[in-house]
mmCIF file of C-alpha atoms in Angstrom:
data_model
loop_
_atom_site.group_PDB
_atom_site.id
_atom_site.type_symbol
_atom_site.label_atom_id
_atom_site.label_comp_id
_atom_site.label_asym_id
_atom_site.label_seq_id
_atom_site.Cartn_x
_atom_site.Cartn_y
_atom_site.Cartn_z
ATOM 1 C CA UNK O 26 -10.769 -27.454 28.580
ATOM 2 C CA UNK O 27 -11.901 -24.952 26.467
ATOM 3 C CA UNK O 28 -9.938 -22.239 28.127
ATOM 4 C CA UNK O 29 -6.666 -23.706 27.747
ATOM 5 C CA UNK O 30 -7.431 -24.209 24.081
ATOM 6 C CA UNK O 31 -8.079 -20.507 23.365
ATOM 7 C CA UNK O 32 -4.786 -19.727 26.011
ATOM 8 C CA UNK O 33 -2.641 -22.014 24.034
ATOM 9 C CA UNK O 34 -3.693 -20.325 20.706
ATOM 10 C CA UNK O 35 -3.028 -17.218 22.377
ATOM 11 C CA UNK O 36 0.038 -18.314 23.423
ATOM 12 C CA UNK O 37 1.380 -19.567 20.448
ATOM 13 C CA UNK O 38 0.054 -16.942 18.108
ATOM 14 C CA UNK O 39 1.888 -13.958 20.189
ATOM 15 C CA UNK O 40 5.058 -15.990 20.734
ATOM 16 C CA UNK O 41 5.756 -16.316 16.411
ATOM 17 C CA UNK O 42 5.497 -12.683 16.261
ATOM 18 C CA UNK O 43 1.745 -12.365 14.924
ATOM 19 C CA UNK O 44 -0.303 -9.150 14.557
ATOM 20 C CA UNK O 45 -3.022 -7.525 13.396
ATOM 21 C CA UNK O 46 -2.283 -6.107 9.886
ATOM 22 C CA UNK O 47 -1.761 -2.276 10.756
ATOM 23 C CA UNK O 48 -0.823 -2.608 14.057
ATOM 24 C CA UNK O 49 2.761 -2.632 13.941
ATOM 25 C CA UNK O 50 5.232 -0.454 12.202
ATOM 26 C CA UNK O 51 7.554 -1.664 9.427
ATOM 27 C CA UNK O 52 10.664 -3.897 11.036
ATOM 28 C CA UNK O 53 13.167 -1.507 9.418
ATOM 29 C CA UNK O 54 13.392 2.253 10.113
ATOM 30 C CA UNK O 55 12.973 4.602 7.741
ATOM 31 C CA UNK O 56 16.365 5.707 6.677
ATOM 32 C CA UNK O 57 15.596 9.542 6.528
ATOM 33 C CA UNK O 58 13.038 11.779 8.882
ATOM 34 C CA UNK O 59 11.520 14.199 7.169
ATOM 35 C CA UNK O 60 9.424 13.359 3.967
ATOM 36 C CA UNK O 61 7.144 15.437 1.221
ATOM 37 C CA UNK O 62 4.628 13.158 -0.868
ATOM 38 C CA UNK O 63 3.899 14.061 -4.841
ATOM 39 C CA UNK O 64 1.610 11.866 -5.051
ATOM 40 C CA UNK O 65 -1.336 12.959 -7.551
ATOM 41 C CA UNK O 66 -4.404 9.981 -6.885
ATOM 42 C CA UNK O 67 -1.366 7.947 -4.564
ATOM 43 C CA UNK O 68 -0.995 10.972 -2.601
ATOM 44 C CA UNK O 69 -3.202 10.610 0.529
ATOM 45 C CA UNK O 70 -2.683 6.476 1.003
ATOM 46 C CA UNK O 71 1.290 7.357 0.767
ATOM 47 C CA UNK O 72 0.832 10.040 3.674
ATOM 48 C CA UNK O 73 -1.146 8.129 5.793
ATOM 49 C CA UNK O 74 1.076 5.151 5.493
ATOM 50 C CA UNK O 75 4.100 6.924 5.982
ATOM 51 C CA UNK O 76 2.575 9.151 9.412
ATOM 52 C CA UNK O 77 2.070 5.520 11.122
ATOM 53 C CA UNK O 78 6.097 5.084 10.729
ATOM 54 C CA UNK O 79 8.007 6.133 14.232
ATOM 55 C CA UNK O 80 10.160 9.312 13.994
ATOM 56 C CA UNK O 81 8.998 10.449 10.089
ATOM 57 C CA UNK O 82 7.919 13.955 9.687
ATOM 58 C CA UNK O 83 5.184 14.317 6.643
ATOM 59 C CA UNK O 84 4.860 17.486 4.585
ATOM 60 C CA UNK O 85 7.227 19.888 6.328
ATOM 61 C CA UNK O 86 9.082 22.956 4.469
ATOM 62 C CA UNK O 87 12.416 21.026 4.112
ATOM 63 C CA UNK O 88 11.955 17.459 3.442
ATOM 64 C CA UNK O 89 15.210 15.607 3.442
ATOM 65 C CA UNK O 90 13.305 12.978 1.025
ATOM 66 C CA UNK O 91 10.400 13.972 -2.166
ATOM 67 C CA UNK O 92 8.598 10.975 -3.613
ATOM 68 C CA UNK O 93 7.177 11.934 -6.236
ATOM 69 C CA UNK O 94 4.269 9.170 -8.305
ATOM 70 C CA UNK O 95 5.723 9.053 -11.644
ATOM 71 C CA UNK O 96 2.886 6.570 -12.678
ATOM 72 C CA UNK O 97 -0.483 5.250 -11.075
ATOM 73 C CA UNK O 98 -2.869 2.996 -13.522
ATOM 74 C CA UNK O 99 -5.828 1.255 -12.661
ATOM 75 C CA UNK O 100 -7.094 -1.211 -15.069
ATOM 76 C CA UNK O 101 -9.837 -3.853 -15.215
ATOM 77 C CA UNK O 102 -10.199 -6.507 -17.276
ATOM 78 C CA UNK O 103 -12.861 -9.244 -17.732
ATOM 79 C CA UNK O 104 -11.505 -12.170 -16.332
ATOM 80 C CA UNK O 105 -14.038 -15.112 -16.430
ATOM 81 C CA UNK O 106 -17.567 -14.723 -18.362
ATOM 82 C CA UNK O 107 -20.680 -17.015 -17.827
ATOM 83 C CA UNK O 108 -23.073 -18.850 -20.278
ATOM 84 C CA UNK O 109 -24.360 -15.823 -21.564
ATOM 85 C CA UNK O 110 -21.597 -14.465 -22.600
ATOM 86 C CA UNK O 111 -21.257 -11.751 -19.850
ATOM 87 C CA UNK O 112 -18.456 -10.949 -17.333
ATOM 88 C CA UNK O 113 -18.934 -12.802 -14.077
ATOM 89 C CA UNK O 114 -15.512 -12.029 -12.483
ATOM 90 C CA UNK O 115 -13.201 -8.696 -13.374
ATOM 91 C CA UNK O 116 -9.458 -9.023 -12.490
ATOM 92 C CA UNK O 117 -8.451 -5.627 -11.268
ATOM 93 C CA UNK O 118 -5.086 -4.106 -11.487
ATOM 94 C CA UNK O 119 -3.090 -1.066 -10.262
ATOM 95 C CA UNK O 120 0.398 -0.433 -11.107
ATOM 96 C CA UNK O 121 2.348 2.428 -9.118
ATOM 97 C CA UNK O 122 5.843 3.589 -10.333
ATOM 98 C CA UNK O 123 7.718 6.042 -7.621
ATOM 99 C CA UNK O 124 10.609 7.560 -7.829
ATOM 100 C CA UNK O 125 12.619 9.521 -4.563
ATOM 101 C CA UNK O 126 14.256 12.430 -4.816
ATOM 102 C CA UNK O 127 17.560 13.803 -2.385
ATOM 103 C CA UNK O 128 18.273 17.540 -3.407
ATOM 104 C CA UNK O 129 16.567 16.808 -6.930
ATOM 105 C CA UNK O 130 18.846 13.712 -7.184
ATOM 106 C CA UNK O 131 17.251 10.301 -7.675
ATOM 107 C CA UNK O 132 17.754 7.976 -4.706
ATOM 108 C CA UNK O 133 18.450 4.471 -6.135
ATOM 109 C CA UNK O 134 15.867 3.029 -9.068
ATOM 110 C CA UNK O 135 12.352 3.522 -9.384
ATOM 111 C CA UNK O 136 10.222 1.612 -7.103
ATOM 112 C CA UNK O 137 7.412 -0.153 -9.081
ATOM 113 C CA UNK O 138 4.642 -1.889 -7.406
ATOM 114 C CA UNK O 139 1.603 -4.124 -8.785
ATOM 115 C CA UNK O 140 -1.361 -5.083 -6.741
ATOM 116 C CA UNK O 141 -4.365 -7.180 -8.439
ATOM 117 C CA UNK O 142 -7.727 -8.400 -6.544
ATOM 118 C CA UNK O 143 -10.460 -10.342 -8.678
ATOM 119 C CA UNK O 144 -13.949 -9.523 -7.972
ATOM 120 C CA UNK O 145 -16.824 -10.896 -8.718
ATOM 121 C CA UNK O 146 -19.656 -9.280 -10.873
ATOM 122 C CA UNK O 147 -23.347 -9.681 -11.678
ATOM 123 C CA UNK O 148 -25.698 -7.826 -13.914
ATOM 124 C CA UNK O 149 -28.269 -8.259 -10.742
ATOM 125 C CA UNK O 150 -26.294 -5.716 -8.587
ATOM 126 C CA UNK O 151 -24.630 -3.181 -10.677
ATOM 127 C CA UNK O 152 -24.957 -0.368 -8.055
ATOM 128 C CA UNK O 153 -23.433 -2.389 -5.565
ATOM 129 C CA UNK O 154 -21.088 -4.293 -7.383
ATOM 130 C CA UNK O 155 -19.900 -0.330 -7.881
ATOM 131 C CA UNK O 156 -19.439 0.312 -4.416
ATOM 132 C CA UNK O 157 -17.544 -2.808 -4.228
ATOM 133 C CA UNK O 158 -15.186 -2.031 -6.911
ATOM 134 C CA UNK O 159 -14.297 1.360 -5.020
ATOM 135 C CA UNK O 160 -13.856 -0.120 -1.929
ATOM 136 C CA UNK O 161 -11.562 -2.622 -3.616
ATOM 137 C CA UNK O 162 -9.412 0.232 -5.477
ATOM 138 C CA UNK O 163 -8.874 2.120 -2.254
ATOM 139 C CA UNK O 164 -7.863 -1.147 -0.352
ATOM 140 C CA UNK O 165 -5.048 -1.559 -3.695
ATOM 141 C CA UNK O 166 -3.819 2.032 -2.991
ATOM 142 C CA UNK O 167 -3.506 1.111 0.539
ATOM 143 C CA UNK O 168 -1.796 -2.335 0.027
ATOM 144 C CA UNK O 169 0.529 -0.641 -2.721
ATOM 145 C CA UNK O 170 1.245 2.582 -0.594
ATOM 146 C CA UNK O 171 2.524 0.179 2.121
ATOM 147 C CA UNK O 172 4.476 -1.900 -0.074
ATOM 148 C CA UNK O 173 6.197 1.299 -1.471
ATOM 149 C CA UNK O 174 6.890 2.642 2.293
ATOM 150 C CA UNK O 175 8.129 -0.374 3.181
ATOM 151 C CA UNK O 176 10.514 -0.481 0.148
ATOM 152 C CA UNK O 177 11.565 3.237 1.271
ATOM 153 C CA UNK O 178 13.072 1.478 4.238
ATOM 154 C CA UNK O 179 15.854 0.256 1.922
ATOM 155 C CA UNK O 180 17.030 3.636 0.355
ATOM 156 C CA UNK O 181 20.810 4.418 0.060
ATOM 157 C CA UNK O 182 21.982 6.862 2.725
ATOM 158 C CA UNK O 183 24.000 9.887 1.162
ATOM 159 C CA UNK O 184 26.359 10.423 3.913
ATOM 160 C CA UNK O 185 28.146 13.102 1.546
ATOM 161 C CA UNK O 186 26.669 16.547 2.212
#
């Protein structure tokens, strides 16, 4: 009984369209192939994001796009504090503001992305409530470079050249 439980999960889980975050590429194709990342503390989530897309050249002599990071800030606040006085959670934010380029011509507006995780703190485990935090900032960049890539998907096509 219990095998047709798990196969019916299976079943249904694969038949709405459900994968592992990662696994798949973005539903819509980038519009352009080859790309150059200015991308400052952004720079190597962006690159690895954007090598996972099908048919996208990263980094090559004449990109036909250039994103260039206009702004990346990170920025925690105290966001609950217990009897003491002292913060128990910190709400963490990161804010990303890109802008691409075609022949040193902006394509469309600036893409601006905001990605906030809470996390909890406590004076008993500073060092690795530090670890924690940096794992948590690079998981941000990640979740904000793939939002941005994803938003790249829907940049006008200059057909005029």
């Amino acid at each position: 009984m219990k095998k047709w439980l798990v196969l019916t999960i299976l079943f249904a889980l694969s038949g709405c369209g459900f994968h592992l975050k990662g696994t798949a590429a973005f539903d819509t194709p980038l519009p352009y192939h080859s790309w150059k990342i200015d991308g400052g503390s952004m720079q190597r989530a962006l690159e690895v994001v954007l090598r996972r897309q099908p048919n996208v050249v990263v980094d090559t002599e004449q990109p036909d796009v250039v994103v260039k990071v206009i702004a990346a800030t990170q920025d925690s606040t105290t966001s609950s504090v217990d009897l003491s006085g002292g913060a128990s959670e910190y709400l963490l934010s990161l804010n990303v503001t890109v802008q691409a380029y075609r022949h040193d011509q902006p394509l469309g507006d600036p893409i601006q992305v905001t990605v906030n995780r809470y996390m909890d703190y406590s004076d008993h485990e500073v060092l690795a409530k530090e670890n924690e935090q940096n794992m948590i900032w690079h998981d941000m960049r990640t979740d904000a470079a793939e939002q941005i890539v994803r938003r790249l998907a829907f940049l006008p096509v200059n057909t005029t050249e």
